PDB file of C-alpha atoms in Angstrom:
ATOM      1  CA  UNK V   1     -50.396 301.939  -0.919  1.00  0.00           C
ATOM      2  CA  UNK V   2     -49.921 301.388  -4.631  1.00  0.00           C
ATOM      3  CA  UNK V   3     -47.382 298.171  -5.417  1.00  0.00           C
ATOM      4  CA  UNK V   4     -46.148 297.071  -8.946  1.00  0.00           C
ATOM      5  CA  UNK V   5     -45.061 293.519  -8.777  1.00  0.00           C
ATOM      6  CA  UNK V   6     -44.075 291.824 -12.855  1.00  0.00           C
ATOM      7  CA  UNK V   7     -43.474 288.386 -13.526  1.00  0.00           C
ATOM      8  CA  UNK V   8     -43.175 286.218 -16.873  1.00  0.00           C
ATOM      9  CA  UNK V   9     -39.644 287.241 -17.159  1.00  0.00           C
ATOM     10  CA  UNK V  10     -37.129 284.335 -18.312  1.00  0.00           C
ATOM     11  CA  UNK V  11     -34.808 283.093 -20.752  1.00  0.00           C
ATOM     12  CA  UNK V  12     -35.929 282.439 -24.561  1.00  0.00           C
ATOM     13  CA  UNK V  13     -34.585 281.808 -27.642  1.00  0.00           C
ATOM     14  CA  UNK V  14     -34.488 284.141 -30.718  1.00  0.00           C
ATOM     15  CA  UNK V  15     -37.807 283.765 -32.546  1.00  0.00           C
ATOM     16  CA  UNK V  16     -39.757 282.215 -29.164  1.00  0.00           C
ATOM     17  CA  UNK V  17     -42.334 284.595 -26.703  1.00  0.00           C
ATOM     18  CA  UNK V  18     -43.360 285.336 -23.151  1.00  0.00           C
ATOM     19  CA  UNK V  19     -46.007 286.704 -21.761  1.00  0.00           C
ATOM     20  CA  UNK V  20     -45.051 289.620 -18.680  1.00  0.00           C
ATOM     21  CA  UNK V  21     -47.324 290.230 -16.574  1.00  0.00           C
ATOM     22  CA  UNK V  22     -47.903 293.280 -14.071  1.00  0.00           C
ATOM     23  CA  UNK V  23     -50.166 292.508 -10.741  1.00  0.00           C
ATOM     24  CA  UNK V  24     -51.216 296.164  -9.666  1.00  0.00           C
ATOM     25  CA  UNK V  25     -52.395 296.173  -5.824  1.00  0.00           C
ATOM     26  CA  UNK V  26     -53.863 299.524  -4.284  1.00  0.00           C
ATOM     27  CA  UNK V  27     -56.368 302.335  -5.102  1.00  0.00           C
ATOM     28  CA  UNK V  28     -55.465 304.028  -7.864  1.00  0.00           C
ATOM     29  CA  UNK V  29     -58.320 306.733  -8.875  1.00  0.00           C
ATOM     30  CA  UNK V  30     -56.872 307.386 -12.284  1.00  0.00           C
ATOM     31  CA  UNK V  31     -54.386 306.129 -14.616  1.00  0.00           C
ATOM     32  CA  UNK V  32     -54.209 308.559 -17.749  1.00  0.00           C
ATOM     33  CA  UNK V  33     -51.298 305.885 -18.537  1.00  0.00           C
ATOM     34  CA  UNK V  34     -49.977 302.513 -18.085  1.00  0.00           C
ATOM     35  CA  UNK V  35     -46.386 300.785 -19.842  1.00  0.00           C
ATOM     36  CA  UNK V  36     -43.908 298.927 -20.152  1.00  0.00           C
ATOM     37  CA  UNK V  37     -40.192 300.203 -19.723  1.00  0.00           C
ATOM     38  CA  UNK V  38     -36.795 298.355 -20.425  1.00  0.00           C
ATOM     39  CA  UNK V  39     -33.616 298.721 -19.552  1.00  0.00           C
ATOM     40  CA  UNK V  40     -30.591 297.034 -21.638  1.00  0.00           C
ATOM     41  CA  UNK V  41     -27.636 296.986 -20.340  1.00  0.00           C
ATOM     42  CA  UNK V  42     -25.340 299.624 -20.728  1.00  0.00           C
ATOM     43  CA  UNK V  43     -28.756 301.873 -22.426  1.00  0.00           C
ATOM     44  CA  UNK V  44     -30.840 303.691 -20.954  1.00  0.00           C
ATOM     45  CA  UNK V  45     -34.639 302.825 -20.090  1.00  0.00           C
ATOM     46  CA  UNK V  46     -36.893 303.249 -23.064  1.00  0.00           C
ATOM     47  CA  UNK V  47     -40.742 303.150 -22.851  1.00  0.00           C
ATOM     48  CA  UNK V  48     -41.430 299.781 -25.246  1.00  0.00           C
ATOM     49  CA  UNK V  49     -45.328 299.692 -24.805  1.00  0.00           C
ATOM     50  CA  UNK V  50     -48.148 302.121 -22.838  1.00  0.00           C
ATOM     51  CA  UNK V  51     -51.858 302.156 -22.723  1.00  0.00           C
ATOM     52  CA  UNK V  52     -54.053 305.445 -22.113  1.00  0.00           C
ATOM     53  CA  UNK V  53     -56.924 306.216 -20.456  1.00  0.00           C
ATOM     54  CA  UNK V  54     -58.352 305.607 -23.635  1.00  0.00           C
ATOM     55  CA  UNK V  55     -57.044 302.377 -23.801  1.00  0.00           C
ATOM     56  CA  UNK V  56     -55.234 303.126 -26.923  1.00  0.00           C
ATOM     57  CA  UNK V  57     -52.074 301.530 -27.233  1.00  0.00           C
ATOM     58  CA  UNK V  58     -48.663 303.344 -28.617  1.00  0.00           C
ATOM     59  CA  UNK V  59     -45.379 301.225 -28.950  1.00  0.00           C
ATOM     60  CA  UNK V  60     -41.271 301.590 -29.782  1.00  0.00           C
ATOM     61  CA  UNK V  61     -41.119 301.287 -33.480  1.00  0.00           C
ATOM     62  CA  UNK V  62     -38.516 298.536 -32.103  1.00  0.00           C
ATOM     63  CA  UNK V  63     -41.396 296.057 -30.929  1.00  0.00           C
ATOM     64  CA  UNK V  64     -44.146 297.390 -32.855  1.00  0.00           C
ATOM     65  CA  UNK V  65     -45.570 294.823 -34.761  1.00  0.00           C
ATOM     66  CA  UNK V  66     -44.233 291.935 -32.263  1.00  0.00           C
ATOM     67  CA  UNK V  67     -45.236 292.991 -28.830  1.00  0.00           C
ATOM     68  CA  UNK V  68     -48.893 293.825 -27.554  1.00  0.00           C
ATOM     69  CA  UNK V  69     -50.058 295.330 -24.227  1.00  0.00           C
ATOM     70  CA  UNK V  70     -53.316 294.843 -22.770  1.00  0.00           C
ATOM     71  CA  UNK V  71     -54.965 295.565 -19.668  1.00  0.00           C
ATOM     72  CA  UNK V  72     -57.635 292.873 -17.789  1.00  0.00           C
ATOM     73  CA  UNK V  73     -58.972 295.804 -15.437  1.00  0.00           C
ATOM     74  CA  UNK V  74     -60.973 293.404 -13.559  1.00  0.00           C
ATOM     75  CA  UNK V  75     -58.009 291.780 -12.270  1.00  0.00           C
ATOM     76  CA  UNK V  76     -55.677 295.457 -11.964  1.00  0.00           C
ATOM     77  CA  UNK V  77     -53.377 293.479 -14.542  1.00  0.00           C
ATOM     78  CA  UNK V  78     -51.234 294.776 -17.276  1.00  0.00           C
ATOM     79  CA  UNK V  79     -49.694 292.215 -19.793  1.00  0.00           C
ATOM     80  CA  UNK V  80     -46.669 292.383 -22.688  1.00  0.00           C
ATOM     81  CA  UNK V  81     -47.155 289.294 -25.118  1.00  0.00           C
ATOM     82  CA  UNK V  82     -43.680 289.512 -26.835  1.00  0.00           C
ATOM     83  CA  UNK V  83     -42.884 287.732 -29.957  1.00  0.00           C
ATOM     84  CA  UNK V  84     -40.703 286.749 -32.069  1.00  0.00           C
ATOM     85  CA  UNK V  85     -38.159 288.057 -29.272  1.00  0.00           C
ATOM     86  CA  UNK V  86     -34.994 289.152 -30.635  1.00  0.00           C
ATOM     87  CA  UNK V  87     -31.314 289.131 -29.072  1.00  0.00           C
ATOM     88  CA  UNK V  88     -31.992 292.741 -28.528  1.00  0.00           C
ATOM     89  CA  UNK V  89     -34.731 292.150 -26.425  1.00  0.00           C
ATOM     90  CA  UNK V  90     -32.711 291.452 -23.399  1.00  0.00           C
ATOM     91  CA  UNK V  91     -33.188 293.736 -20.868  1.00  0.00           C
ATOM     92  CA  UNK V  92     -35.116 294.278 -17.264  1.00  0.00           C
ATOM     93  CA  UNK V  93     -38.577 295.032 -18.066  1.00  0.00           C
ATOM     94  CA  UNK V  94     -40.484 297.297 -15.944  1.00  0.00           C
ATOM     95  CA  UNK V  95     -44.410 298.020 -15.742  1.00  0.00           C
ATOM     96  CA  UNK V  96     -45.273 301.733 -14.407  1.00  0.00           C
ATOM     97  CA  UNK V  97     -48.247 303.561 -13.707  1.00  0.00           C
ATOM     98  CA  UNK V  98     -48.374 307.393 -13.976  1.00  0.00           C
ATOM     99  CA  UNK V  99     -51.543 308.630 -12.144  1.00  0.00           C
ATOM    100  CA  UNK V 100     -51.997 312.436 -12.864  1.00  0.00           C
ATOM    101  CA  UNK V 101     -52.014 313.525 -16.675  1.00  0.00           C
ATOM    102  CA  UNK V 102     -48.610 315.673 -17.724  1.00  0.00           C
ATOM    103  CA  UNK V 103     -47.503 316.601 -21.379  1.00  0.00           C
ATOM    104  CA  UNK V 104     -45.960 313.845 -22.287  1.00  0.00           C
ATOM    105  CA  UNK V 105     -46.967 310.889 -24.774  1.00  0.00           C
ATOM    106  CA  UNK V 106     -47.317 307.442 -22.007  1.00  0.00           C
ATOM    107  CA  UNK V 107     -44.034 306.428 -23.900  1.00  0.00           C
ATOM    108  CA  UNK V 108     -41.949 308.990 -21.972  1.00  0.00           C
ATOM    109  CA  UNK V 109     -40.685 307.971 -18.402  1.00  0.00           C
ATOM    110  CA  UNK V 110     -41.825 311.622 -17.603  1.00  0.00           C
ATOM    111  CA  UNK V 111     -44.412 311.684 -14.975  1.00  0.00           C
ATOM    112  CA  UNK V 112     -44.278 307.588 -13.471  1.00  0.00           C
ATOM    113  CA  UNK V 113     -44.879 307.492 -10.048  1.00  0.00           C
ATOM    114  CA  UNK V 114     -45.419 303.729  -9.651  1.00  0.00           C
ATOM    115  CA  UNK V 115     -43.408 301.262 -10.674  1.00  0.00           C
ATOM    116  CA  UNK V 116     -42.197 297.915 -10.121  1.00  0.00           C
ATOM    117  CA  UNK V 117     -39.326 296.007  -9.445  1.00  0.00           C
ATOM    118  CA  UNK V 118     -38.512 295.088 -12.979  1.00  0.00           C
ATOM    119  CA  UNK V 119     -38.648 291.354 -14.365  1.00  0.00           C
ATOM    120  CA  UNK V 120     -35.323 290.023 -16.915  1.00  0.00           C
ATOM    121  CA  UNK V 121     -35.437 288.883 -20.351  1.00  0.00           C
ATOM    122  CA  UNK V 122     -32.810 286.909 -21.464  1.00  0.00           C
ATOM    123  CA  UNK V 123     -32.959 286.190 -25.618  1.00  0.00           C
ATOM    124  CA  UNK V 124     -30.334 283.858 -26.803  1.00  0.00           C
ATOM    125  CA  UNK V 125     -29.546 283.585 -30.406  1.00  0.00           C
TER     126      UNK V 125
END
């Protein structure tokens, strides 16, 4: 059985980082894409950060430039390295693995059958 299980969550300053990570236990045969979700309150979830099978790497024009995923697939571990975290960060982050290709780009929650339980950012101004 496939578990999700993120840590690194926390609560920051504006202008400080953290580093999330996502522990990814279980076979999985494929992944045509891996991410990172959030949630703010009162919003809806947003994909913030994916990976492909490619490895290529698409983010939110909200974080681009700030936050960077990367896979160590030795270790079946996905990481966010935020920085320079903003107020607006705040929200439960969420990693997700989708493991059979559908039309969407990785940054669309369409097509996620794994996730986890979600880690909180807190950014204080």
């Amino acid at each position: 059985q496939v578990q999700l299980e993120e840590s690194g969550g926390g609560s920051v300053q504006t202008g400080e980082s953290l580093r999330l990570s996502c522990v990814v236990s279980g076979y999985i045969d494929k992944e045509p894409c891996m991410a990172w979700f959030r949630q703010a309150p009162g919003k809806e979830r947003e994909g913030i950060a994916a990976l492909d099978s490619r490895q290529a790497s698409s983010y939110a024009d909200t974080v681009k430039g700030r936050f960077t995923i990367t896979q160590d697939k030795g270790q079946n571990v996905l990481y966010l390295q935020m920085n320079s975290l903003k107020s607006e960060d705040t929200g439960m982050y969420y990693c997700a693995v989708q493991t059979m290709s559908t039309a969407y780009p990785c940054l669309v929650d369409r097509g996620y059958n794994y996730w986890g339980q979600g880690t909180q950012v807190t950014v204080s101004p």
